[in-house]
Amino acid sequence: MLEQGTKAPDFTLMDQQGQSVSLSDFRGQKVVLYFYPRDNTPGCTKQACAFASVWEQFQQLGVPVLGVSKDSVASHQKFAEKYQLPFILLSDPELTVLNAYGVWQEKKLYGKVSMGVVRSTYLISEEGLIEKVWPKVKPEQNAGEILEWLRKEE
């Protein structure tokens, strides 16, 4: 995983509307970039709904939220519609961004080893540097932890 103070790798991915979104589009504002394993799974749904429930607070702080997984644009669109997610979901089927941010890792579940996304969140500064890293986050606590951090900075 990338460390605090590192330059955040720029990228361009498709969002749930099929629009091209680049990290550099948000230069000049902080960005929450969160990585999650899969749409419509219990933990990922809890995490996305937690971000949605405090979305207005992120907007008031001027901080966009970008969720990234390897799911397709169509999957993201259904996920966003089903749970009325107001933020951007980005599709990374080639694992380009997942690898660049070091979140595509070996995981062990019930003794079985496989590759997958380690649920992690990065706060990227106005200058495009990694300001804070939350590795292996708890889905229902992640959004609140970030808001708490952002408020301490004000």
Protein backbone atom coordinates (compact mmCIF):
# COMPACT_ATOMS: atom_id res chain seq x y z
CA MET A 1 0.00 0.00 0.00
CA LEU A 2 1.03 3.58 -0.58
CA GLU A 3 2.18 5.67 2.35
CA GLN A 4 1.29 9.09 3.68
CA GLY A 5 3.16 11.86 1.84
CA THR A 6 3.43 9.85 -1.40
CA LYS A 7 2.15 11.35 -4.64
CA ALA A 8 -1.24 9.76 -5.41
CA PRO A 9 -1.05 8.00 -8.78
CA ASP A 10 -3.32 9.75 -11.28
CA PHE A 11 -5.81 7.64 -13.19
CA THR A 12 -8.81 7.77 -15.47
CA LEU A 13 -11.64 5.26 -15.05
CA MET A 14 -15.29 5.01 -16.09
CA ASP A 15 -17.95 5.87 -13.52
CA GLN A 16 -21.38 4.27 -13.06
CA GLN A 17 -22.77 6.54 -15.82
CA GLY A 18 -20.09 5.48 -18.32
CA GLN A 19 -18.35 8.87 -17.97
CA SER A 20 -14.58 9.20 -17.85
CA VAL A 21 -13.34 10.43 -14.44
CA SER A 22 -9.72 11.32 -13.62
CA LEU A 23 -8.24 11.91 -10.20
CA SER A 24 -6.65 15.09 -11.61
CA ASP A 25 -10.20 16.45 -12.23
CA PHE A 26 -10.33 17.06 -8.47
CA ARG A 27 -7.00 18.86 -8.06
CA GLY A 28 -7.41 21.74 -5.63
CA GLN A 29 -9.73 19.81 -3.31
CA LYS A 30 -9.30 16.91 -0.94
CA VAL A 31 -10.64 13.58 -2.23
CA VAL A 32 -11.74 10.43 -0.41
CA LEU A 33 -10.70 7.44 -2.51
CA TYR A 34 -12.05 4.21 -1.10
CA PHE A 35 -11.43 0.72 -2.45
CA TYR A 36 -13.89 -2.10 -1.87
CA PRO A 37 -14.14 -5.75 -3.01
CA ARG A 38 -17.54 -6.05 -4.72
CA ASP A 39 -20.89 -4.41 -5.38
CA ASN A 40 -23.91 -5.87 -3.59
CA THR A 41 -22.02 -7.85 -0.99
CA PRO A 42 -22.94 -7.33 2.69
CA GLY A 43 -19.79 -5.46 3.80
CA CYS A 44 -19.53 -3.35 0.67
CA THR A 45 -23.20 -2.43 0.85
CA LYS A 46 -22.81 -1.37 4.51
CA GLN A 47 -19.78 0.74 3.62
CA ALA A 48 -21.44 2.41 0.62
CA CYS A 49 -24.64 3.12 2.57
CA ALA A 50 -22.57 4.59 5.43
CA PHE A 51 -20.94 7.01 2.97
CA ALA A 52 -24.36 7.82 1.48
CA SER A 53 -25.83 8.54 4.92
CA VAL A 54 -23.22 11.26 5.60
CA TRP A 55 -22.84 12.41 1.99
CA GLU A 56 -24.14 15.92 2.75
CA GLN A 57 -21.45 16.39 5.39
CA PHE A 58 -18.76 15.50 2.85
CA GLN A 59 -20.36 17.95 0.41
CA GLN A 60 -20.37 20.72 3.04
CA LEU A 61 -16.65 20.11 3.53
CA GLY A 62 -16.14 20.18 -0.26
CA VAL A 63 -14.70 16.66 -0.28
CA PRO A 64 -15.79 14.32 -3.09
CA VAL A 65 -16.03 10.57 -2.42
CA LEU A 66 -14.87 8.09 -5.06
CA GLY A 67 -15.44 4.35 -4.60
CA VAL A 68 -13.37 1.92 -6.68
CA SER A 69 -13.78 -1.80 -7.34
CA LYS A 70 -13.16 -4.14 -10.24
CA ASP A 71 -16.90 -4.40 -10.93
CA SER A 72 -18.26 -3.34 -14.32
CA VAL A 73 -19.88 0.02 -15.10
CA ALA A 74 -23.25 -1.79 -15.40
CA SER A 75 -22.78 -3.42 -11.97
CA HIS A 76 -21.91 -0.03 -10.44
CA GLN A 77 -24.95 1.56 -12.04
CA LYS A 78 -27.30 -1.09 -10.59
CA PHE A 79 -25.58 -0.87 -7.17
CA ALA A 80 -25.84 2.94 -7.10
CA GLU A 81 -29.50 2.90 -8.17
CA LYS A 82 -30.49 0.14 -5.74
CA TYR A 83 -29.04 1.95 -2.72
CA GLN A 84 -29.37 5.54 -4.01
CA LEU A 85 -25.65 6.17 -3.74
CA PRO A 86 -24.97 9.86 -4.47
CA PHE A 87 -21.21 9.58 -5.02
CA ILE A 88 -19.01 8.34 -7.85
CA LEU A 89 -18.28 4.64 -8.27
CA LEU A 90 -15.37 3.82 -10.56
CA SER A 91 -14.87 0.61 -12.51
CA ASP A 92 -11.35 -0.88 -12.62
CA PRO A 93 -11.76 -4.28 -14.34
CA GLU A 94 -8.11 -4.27 -15.47
CA LEU A 95 -6.96 -3.77 -11.83
CA THR A 96 -4.76 -0.86 -12.93
CA VAL A 97 -5.69 1.51 -10.10
CA LEU A 98 -6.17 -1.30 -7.56
CA ASN A 99 -2.55 -2.36 -8.21
CA ALA A 100 -1.21 1.23 -8.35
CA TYR A 101 -2.61 1.88 -4.86
CA GLY A 102 -1.46 -1.49 -3.51
CA VAL A 103 -4.91 -2.72 -2.49
CA TRP A 104 -5.01 -5.81 -4.77
CA GLN A 105 -3.42 -8.34 -2.43
CA GLU A 106 -3.34 -11.95 -1.41
CA LYS A 107 -6.15 -12.68 1.03
CA LYS A 108 -6.86 -15.70 3.21
CA LEU A 109 -10.39 -16.80 3.99
CA TYR A 110 -11.10 -20.08 5.77
CA GLY A 111 -7.59 -21.27 4.89
CA LYS A 112 -8.11 -20.57 1.18
CA VAL A 113 -5.71 -18.11 -0.45
CA SER A 114 -6.93 -15.85 -3.26
CA MET A 115 -6.28 -12.41 -4.70
CA GLY A 116 -8.69 -9.61 -3.92
CA VAL A 117 -9.23 -6.04 -2.80
CA VAL A 118 -8.20 -5.19 0.74
CA ARG A 119 -10.86 -2.68 1.85
CA SER A 120 -8.83 0.51 2.24
CA THR A 121 -9.30 4.27 2.03
CA TYR A 122 -6.98 7.10 1.07
CA LEU A 123 -7.49 10.79 1.72
CA ILE A 124 -5.77 12.73 -1.05
CA SER A 125 -4.74 16.35 -0.48
CA GLU A 126 -5.48 19.35 -2.67
CA GLU A 127 -1.96 18.97 -4.12
CA GLY A 128 -2.46 15.32 -5.04
CA LEU A 129 -0.51 13.80 -2.15
CA ILE A 130 -1.71 10.99 0.09
CA GLU A 131 -2.63 12.76 3.30
CA LYS A 132 -3.95 9.80 5.29
CA VAL A 133 -4.32 6.04 4.81
CA TRP A 134 -6.91 3.80 6.43
CA PRO A 135 -5.87 0.19 5.73
CA LYS A 136 -8.24 -2.75 6.31
CA VAL A 137 -11.18 -0.57 7.33
CA LYS A 138 -14.41 -1.69 8.97
CA PRO A 139 -17.26 -1.06 6.50
CA GLU A 140 -19.71 0.64 8.85
CA GLN A 141 -17.08 2.83 10.56
CA ASN A 142 -15.04 4.06 7.59
CA ALA A 143 -17.09 7.12 6.57
CA GLY A 144 -17.38 8.35 10.17
CA GLU A 145 -13.64 7.96 10.79
CA ILE A 146 -12.85 10.07 7.73
CA LEU A 147 -15.32 12.80 8.70
CA GLU A 148 -13.81 12.88 12.19
CA TRP A 149 -10.32 13.29 10.68
CA LEU A 150 -11.49 16.04 8.30
CA ARG A 151 -13.17 17.98 11.10
CA LYS A 152 -10.01 17.84 13.24
CA GLU A 153 -8.13 19.47 10.37
CA GLU A 154 -10.49 22.44 10.06
